[in-house]
Amino acid sequence: MHSPSPHSLVDLPIRRLDRGDLAPCADLCEDRGWPRDEHRWGLLLSAGTGYGIDAPDGKGLAATCLTMPYGSDLTAVGMLLVAGRYGRRGLARRLMRHVMEAVGDTPLALYATEQGQPLYEDLGFSSVGRAERVGGHFGAGGPDGSPSASPSRPNTTPRSSVTTRPAAADDLQALVRLDLPVFGADRTHLLARLPAFADRLQVAEEGGELVGYAALWPSGQTEVVGPLVARDTATAQALIAALAATTDRPLRADVEARHKELLGWLLESGLKSSPGTTVMTYGIPDLPGDAARRFAPLTLATG
């Protein structure tokens, strides 16, 4: 049996994905050497819109793409994956064109790998920043090097009067209020799912006011820190230290490259750099919101 020609491949229908596609999506991640992450796919497909092309050989999905809508303000694009056996045959471009038509005039944002960046540039996306990936076992204590507080107790650092504690159910409204000007678009539909999705959701407060929050969620054998929103670097450090104290697993984070002080602290704390991504936009000159308080995304696919 002949494999499909490039022409016939790009004529394959695109369909909407649903939770019944969790295993095929995870299989495609595994095919590309990523963690299977059915847990993450569950969040993405419930809060966002997934698109897929079924493999013509009947073995799962040939390609996927995910959009995460934030009203008319922004749509994030991610999880653009093509099975190895169908690579370089136009499927990624086909899915991206489909997504761009589907969202209409809504601005787009994505995190591009080095391999994917030429395609996005060709489609009209512009580079507006970088995210640096760091990972490994977190060896330091608090930001001053002292041991972190117990996970069951608030963690206070000498460098600021900020206290961190596990989020409570009635924090959600304040968390959304804090997040809106930082992210620049309403992501209530995503944040409301965080308590069930994350292993840990930590908030930072000062004088009874929320000044930051961060989540810790599982990805393969790793725990991912994200989103990370904080008033300043010291607050971000306090949140990461508190989260790190709750797990023995290695951590991973995609930190916006402008936050050099935080990146340096993470490297000093035992994490290592690995290839990062380029932040790209279409239809807007830069990401909305307050970049100074936006330290890390929930996942690259959510923007």
CSV table of N, CA, C and O in Angstrom, one decimal, residues 125-208:
chain,number,residue,atom,x,y,z
A,125,PHE,N,3.7,35.9,11.7
A,125,PHE,CA,3.9,36.2,13.1
A,125,PHE,C,5.2,36.9,13.3
A,125,PHE,O,6.2,36.8,12.5
A,126,SER,N,5.3,37.8,14.3
A,126,SER,CA,6.5,38.5,14.7
A,126,SER,C,7.0,38.1,16.0
A,126,SER,O,6.2,37.8,17.0
A,127,SER,N,8.3,38.1,16.2
A,127,SER,CA,8.9,37.8,17.5
A,127,SER,C,8.8,39.0,18.4
A,127,SER,O,9.2,40.1,18.0
A,128,VAL,N,8.4,38.7,19.6
A,128,VAL,CA,8.2,39.8,20.6
A,128,VAL,C,8.9,39.5,21.9
A,128,VAL,O,8.9,40.4,22.8
A,129,GLY,N,9.6,38.3,22.1
A,129,GLY,CA,10.3,38.0,23.3
A,129,GLY,C,10.7,36.6,23.3
A,129,GLY,O,10.7,35.9,22.3
A,130,ARG,N,11.2,36.2,24.5
A,130,ARG,CA,11.7,34.8,24.7
A,130,ARG,C,11.3,34.3,26.0
A,130,ARG,O,11.0,35.0,27.0
A,131,ALA,N,11.2,33.0,26.1
A,131,ALA,CA,10.9,32.3,27.3
A,131,ALA,C,12.1,31.3,27.5
A,131,ALA,O,12.4,30.5,26.6
A,132,GLU,N,12.7,31.3,28.6
A,132,GLU,CA,13.8,30.4,28.9
A,132,GLU,C,13.3,29.2,29.7
A,132,GLU,O,12.7,29.4,30.8
A,133,ARG,N,13.6,28.0,29.3
A,133,ARG,CA,13.2,26.8,30.0
A,133,ARG,C,14.3,26.4,31.0
A,133,ARG,O,15.5,26.3,30.6
A,134,VAL,N,13.9,26.2,32.3
A,134,VAL,CA,14.9,25.7,33.3
A,134,VAL,C,14.2,24.5,33.9
A,134,VAL,O,13.0,24.4,34.0
A,135,GLY,N,15.1,23.5,34.4
A,135,GLY,CA,14.5,22.3,35.0
A,135,GLY,C,15.6,21.7,35.8
A,135,GLY,O,16.8,21.8,35.6
A,136,GLY,N,15.1,20.9,36.8
A,136,GLY,CA,16.0,20.1,37.6
A,136,GLY,C,15.6,20.1,39.1
A,136,GLY,O,14.5,20.6,39.4
A,137,HIS,N,16.4,19.6,40.0
A,137,HIS,CA,16.0,19.5,41.4
A,137,HIS,C,16.4,20.9,42.0
A,137,HIS,O,17.5,21.4,41.9
A,138,PHE,N,15.4,21.4,42.7
A,138,PHE,CA,15.5,22.7,43.4
A,138,PHE,C,16.3,22.5,44.7
A,138,PHE,O,15.7,21.8,45.6
A,139,GLY,N,17.5,23.0,44.8
A,139,GLY,CA,18.3,22.7,45.9
A,139,GLY,C,18.4,23.7,47.0
A,139,GLY,O,18.8,23.5,48.1
A,140,ALA,N,18.0,25.0,46.7
A,140,ALA,CA,18.1,26.0,47.7
A,140,ALA,C,16.8,26.0,48.6
A,140,ALA,O,15.9,25.4,48.3
A,141,GLY,N,16.9,26.8,49.6
A,141,GLY,CA,15.7,27.0,50.5
A,141,GLY,C,15.0,28.2,50.0
A,141,GLY,O,14.6,28.3,48.8
A,142,GLY,N,14.7,29.1,50.9
A,142,GLY,CA,14.1,30.4,50.6
A,142,GLY,C,15.0,31.2,49.8
A,142,GLY,O,16.2,30.9,49.6
A,143,PRO,N,14.6,32.4,49.3
A,143,PRO,CA,15.4,33.2,48.5
A,143,PRO,C,16.7,33.7,49.2
A,143,PRO,O,17.6,34.1,48.5
A,144,ASP,N,16.7,33.6,50.5
A,144,ASP,CA,17.9,34.0,51.2
A,144,ASP,C,18.8,32.8,51.4
A,144,ASP,O,19.9,32.9,52.1
A,145,GLY,N,18.4,31.6,50.9
A,145,GLY,CA,19.2,30.4,51.1
A,145,GLY,C,18.8,29.7,52.4
A,145,GLY,O,19.4,28.6,52.6
A,146,SER,N,17.9,30.2,53.2
A,146,SER,CA,17.5,29.5,54.4
A,146,SER,C,16.5,28.4,54.1
A,146,SER,O,15.9,28.4,53.0
A,147,PRO,N,16.3,27.4,54.9
A,147,PRO,CA,15.4,26.3,54.6
A,147,PRO,C,14.0,26.9,54.4
A,147,PRO,O,13.6,27.8,55.1
A,148,SER,N,13.2,26.3,53.5
A,148,SER,CA,11.9,26.7,53.3
A,148,SER,C,11.0,26.3,54.4
A,148,SER,O,11.3,25.3,55.1
A,149,ALA,N,9.9,27.0,54.6
A,149,ALA,CA,8.9,26.6,55.6
A,149,ALA,C,8.2,25.3,55.2
A,149,ALA,O,8.2,24.9,54.1
A,150,SER,N,7.7,24.7,56.2
A,150,SER,CA,6.9,23.5,56.0
A,150,SER,C,5.8,23.8,55.0
A,150,SER,O,5.2,24.9,55.1
A,151,PRO,N,5.4,22.8,54.2
A,151,PRO,CA,4.3,23.1,53.2
A,151,PRO,C,3.0,23.4,54.0
A,151,PRO,O,2.1,24.1,53.4
A,152,SER,N,2.8,23.0,55.2
A,152,SER,CA,1.6,23.3,55.9
A,152,SER,C,1.6,24.6,56.6
A,152,SER,O,0.6,25.0,57.2
A,153,ARG,N,2.7,25.3,56.6
A,153,ARG,CA,2.8,26.6,57.2
A,153,ARG,C,3.1,27.7,56.2
A,153,ARG,O,3.7,27.5,55.2
A,154,PRO,N,2.6,28.9,56.4
A,154,PRO,CA,3.0,30.0,55.5
A,154,PRO,C,4.5,30.2,55.5
A,154,PRO,O,5.2,29.9,56.4
A,155,ASN,N,5.0,30.6,54.3
A,155,ASN,CA,6.5,30.8,54.1
A,155,ASN,C,6.7,32.3,54.0
A,155,ASN,O,6.3,32.9,53.1
A,156,THR,N,7.5,32.8,54.9
A,156,THR,CA,7.8,34.2,54.9
A,156,THR,C,9.3,34.4,54.7
A,156,THR,O,10.1,33.7,55.3
A,157,THR,N,9.7,35.3,53.7
A,157,THR,CA,11.1,35.5,53.5
A,157,THR,C,11.6,36.8,54.1
A,157,THR,O,10.8,37.7,54.2
A,158,PRO,N,12.8,36.8,54.6
A,158,PRO,CA,13.3,38.0,55.2
A,158,PRO,C,13.4,39.2,54.2
A,158,PRO,O,13.5,40.3,54.7
A,159,ARG,N,13.5,38.9,52.9
A,159,ARG,CA,13.7,40.0,52.0
A,159,ARG,C,12.4,40.8,51.7
A,159,ARG,O,12.5,41.9,51.1
A,160,SER,N,11.3,40.4,52.2
A,160,SER,CA,10.1,41.1,52.0
A,160,SER,C,9.1,40.7,53.1
A,160,SER,O,9.3,39.8,53.8
A,161,SER,N,8.0,41.5,53.1
A,161,SER,CA,7.0,41.2,54.1
A,161,SER,C,5.9,40.3,53.5
A,161,SER,O,4.8,40.2,54.1
A,162,VAL,N,6.2,39.7,52.4
A,162,VAL,CA,5.2,38.8,51.7
A,162,VAL,C,5.1,37.5,52.4
A,162,VAL,O,6.1,36.9,52.8
A,163,THR,N,3.9,37.0,52.6
A,163,THR,CA,3.7,35.6,53.1
A,163,THR,C,3.0,34.8,52.0
A,163,THR,O,2.2,35.3,51.2
A,164,THR,N,3.4,33.5,51.9
A,164,THR,CA,2.7,32.7,51.0
A,164,THR,C,2.0,31.6,51.8
A,164,THR,O,2.4,31.2,52.8
A,165,ARG,N,0.9,31.1,51.2
A,165,ARG,CA,0.1,30.0,51.8
A,165,ARG,C,-0.7,29.3,50.7
A,165,ARG,O,-0.8,29.8,49.6
A,166,PRO,N,-1.1,28.1,51.0
A,166,PRO,CA,-2.0,27.4,50.0
A,166,PRO,C,-3.2,28.2,49.7
A,166,PRO,O,-3.8,28.8,50.6
A,167,ALA,N,-3.7,28.2,48.4
A,167,ALA,CA,-4.9,28.9,48.1
A,167,ALA,C,-6.1,28.3,48.7
A,167,ALA,O,-6.2,27.1,48.9
A,168,ALA,N,-7.1,29.1,49.0
A,168,ALA,CA,-8.3,28.6,49.6
A,168,ALA,C,-9.4,28.8,48.5
A,168,ALA,O,-9.2,29.6,47.5
A,169,ALA,N,-10.5,28.2,48.7
A,169,ALA,CA,-11.6,28.3,47.7
A,169,ALA,C,-12.1,29.7,47.5
A,169,ALA,O,-12.4,30.1,46.3
A,170,ASP,N,-12.1,30.5,48.5
A,170,ASP,CA,-12.6,31.9,48.4
A,170,ASP,C,-11.5,32.8,47.9
A,170,ASP,O,-11.8,34.0,47.8
A,171,ASP,N,-10.4,32.3,47.5
A,171,ASP,CA,-9.3,33.2,46.9
A,171,ASP,C,-9.6,33.4,45.4
A,171,ASP,O,-8.9,34.3,44.8
A,172,LEU,N,-10.4,32.6,44.8
A,172,LEU,CA,-10.5,32.6,43.3
A,172,LEU,C,-10.8,34.0,42.7
A,172,LEU,O,-10.2,34.5,41.8
A,173,GLN,N,-11.8,34.7,43.4
A,173,GLN,CA,-12.2,36.0,42.9
A,173,GLN,C,-11.1,37.0,42.9
A,173,GLN,O,-10.8,37.7,41.9
A,174,ALA,N,-10.3,37.0,44.0
A,174,ALA,CA,-9.2,37.9,44.2
A,174,ALA,C,-8.1,37.6,43.2
A,174,ALA,O,-7.4,38.4,42.6
A,175,LEU,N,-7.9,36.3,43.0
A,175,LEU,CA,-6.9,35.8,42.1
A,175,LEU,C,-7.2,36.2,40.6
A,175,LEU,O,-6.3,36.7,39.9
A,176,VAL,N,-8.5,36.1,40.2
A,176,VAL,CA,-8.9,36.6,38.9
A,176,VAL,C,-8.7,38.1,38.8
A,176,VAL,O,-8.2,38.6,37.7
A,177,ARG,N,-9.0,38.8,39.8
A,177,ARG,CA,-8.8,40.3,39.8
A,177,ARG,C,-7.3,40.7,39.6
A,177,ARG,O,-7.0,41.6,38.9
A,178,LEU,N,-6.5,39.9,40.3
A,178,LEU,CA,-5.0,40.2,40.2
A,178,LEU,C,-4.5,39.8,38.8
A,178,LEU,O,-3.7,40.5,38.2
A,179,ASP,N,-5.1,38.7,38.3
A,179,ASP,CA,-4.5,38.2,37.0
A,179,ASP,C,-4.9,39.0,35.8
A,179,ASP,O,-4.1,39.2,34.8
A,180,LEU,N,-6.1,39.6,35.8
A,180,LEU,CA,-6.6,40.3,34.6
A,180,LEU,C,-5.6,41.4,34.1
A,180,LEU,O,-5.3,41.4,32.9
A,181,PRO,N,-5.2,42.4,34.9
A,181,PRO,CA,-4.3,43.4,34.3
A,181,PRO,C,-2.9,42.8,34.0
A,181,PRO,O,-2.2,43.4,33.2
A,182,VAL,N,-2.5,41.7,34.6
A,182,VAL,CA,-1.2,41.1,34.4
A,182,VAL,C,-1.2,40.4,33.1
A,182,VAL,O,-0.3,40.5,32.2
A,183,PHE,N,-2.2,39.5,32.9
A,183,PHE,CA,-2.3,38.7,31.6
A,183,PHE,C,-2.8,39.6,30.5
A,183,PHE,O,-2.5,39.3,29.3
A,184,GLY,N,-3.6,40.5,30.8
A,184,GLY,CA,-4.2,41.4,29.8
A,184,GLY,C,-5.4,40.9,29.1
A,184,GLY,O,-5.9,41.6,28.1
A,185,ALA,N,-6.0,39.8,29.6
A,185,ALA,CA,-7.2,39.3,29.0
A,185,ALA,C,-7.8,38.4,30.1
A,185,ALA,O,-7.1,37.9,31.0
A,186,ASP,N,-9.1,38.2,30.0
A,186,ASP,CA,-9.8,37.5,31.1
A,186,ASP,C,-9.7,36.0,30.8
A,186,ASP,O,-10.1,35.4,29.8
A,187,ARG,N,-9.0,35.3,31.8
A,187,ARG,CA,-8.8,33.9,31.7
A,187,ARG,C,-9.5,33.1,32.9
A,187,ARG,O,-9.0,32.1,33.4
A,188,THR,N,-10.6,33.7,33.3
A,188,THR,CA,-11.4,33.0,34.4
A,188,THR,C,-11.7,31.6,34.1
A,188,THR,O,-11.5,30.7,35.0
A,189,HIS,N,-12.0,31.3,32.8
A,189,HIS,CA,-12.4,29.9,32.5
A,189,HIS,C,-11.2,28.9,32.7
A,189,HIS,O,-11.4,27.7,33.0
A,190,LEU,N,-10.0,29.4,32.6
A,190,LEU,CA,-8.8,28.6,32.9
A,190,LEU,C,-8.4,28.6,34.3
A,190,LEU,O,-8.2,27.5,34.9
A,191,LEU,N,-8.4,29.7,35.0
A,191,LEU,CA,-8.0,29.8,36.4
A,191,LEU,C,-9.0,29.1,37.3
A,191,LEU,O,-8.6,28.5,38.3
A,192,ALA,N,-10.3,29.0,36.9
A,192,ALA,CA,-11.3,28.3,37.7
A,192,ALA,C,-11.0,26.8,37.7
A,192,ALA,O,-11.4,26.1,38.6
A,193,ARG,N,-10.2,26.3,36.7
A,193,ARG,CA,-9.9,24.9,36.6
A,193,ARG,C,-8.6,24.6,37.3
A,193,ARG,O,-8.2,23.4,37.5
A,194,LEU,N,-7.8,25.6,37.8
A,194,LEU,CA,-6.5,25.4,38.4
A,194,LEU,C,-6.6,24.5,39.6
A,194,LEU,O,-5.7,23.6,39.8
A,195,PRO,N,-7.5,24.8,40.6
A,195,PRO,CA,-7.4,24.0,41.8
A,195,PRO,C,-7.6,22.5,41.6
A,195,PRO,O,-6.9,21.7,42.3
A,196,ALA,N,-8.4,22.1,40.6
A,196,ALA,CA,-8.5,20.7,40.3
A,196,ALA,C,-7.4,20.1,39.5
A,196,ALA,O,-7.0,19.0,39.6
A,197,PHE,N,-6.8,21.0,38.7
A,197,PHE,CA,-5.7,20.6,37.8
A,197,PHE,C,-4.3,20.5,38.5
A,197,PHE,O,-3.6,19.6,38.2
A,198,ALA,N,-4.1,21.4,39.4
A,198,ALA,CA,-2.7,21.5,40.0
A,198,ALA,C,-2.6,20.6,41.2
A,198,ALA,O,-3.6,20.4,41.9
A,199,ASP,N,-1.4,20.2,41.4
A,199,ASP,CA,-1.1,19.5,42.7
A,199,ASP,C,-1.1,20.5,43.8
A,199,ASP,O,-1.4,20.1,45.0
A,200,ARG,N,-0.7,21.7,43.5
A,200,ARG,CA,-0.6,22.7,44.5
A,200,ARG,C,-0.9,24.1,43.9
A,200,ARG,O,-0.4,24.4,42.8
A,201,LEU,N,-1.7,24.9,44.6
A,201,LEU,CA,-1.9,26.3,44.2
A,201,LEU,C,-1.6,27.2,45.4
A,201,LEU,O,-2.1,27.1,46.4
A,202,GLN,N,-0.6,28.0,45.2
A,202,GLN,CA,0.0,28.9,46.3
A,202,GLN,C,-0.3,30.3,46.0
A,202,GLN,O,-0.2,30.8,44.8
A,203,VAL,N,-0.7,31.1,47.0
A,203,VAL,CA,-0.9,32.5,46.8
A,203,VAL,C,0.1,33.3,47.7
A,203,VAL,O,0.6,32.8,48.8
A,204,ALA,N,0.5,34.5,47.3
A,204,ALA,CA,1.3,35.4,48.1
A,204,ALA,C,0.4,36.6,48.5
A,204,ALA,O,-0.3,37.1,47.7
A,205,GLU,N,0.6,37.0,49.7
A,205,GLU,CA,-0.2,38.2,50.1
A,205,GLU,C,0.6,39.1,51.1
A,205,GLU,O,1.6,38.7,51.7
A,206,GLU,N,0.2,40.3,51.1
A,206,GLU,CA,0.8,41.3,52.0
A,206,GLU,C,-0.3,42.2,52.5
A,206,GLU,O,-1.0,42.8,51.7
A,207,GLY,N,-0.4,42.4,53.8
A,207,GLY,CA,-1.4,43.2,54.4
A,207,GLY,C,-2.8,42.8,54.0
A,207,GLY,O,-3.7,43.6,53.8
A,208,GLY,N,-3.0,41.5,53.8
A,208,GLY,CA,-4.3,40.9,53.4
A,208,GLY,C,-4.6,41.1,51.9
A,208,GLY,O,-5.7,40.7,51.5
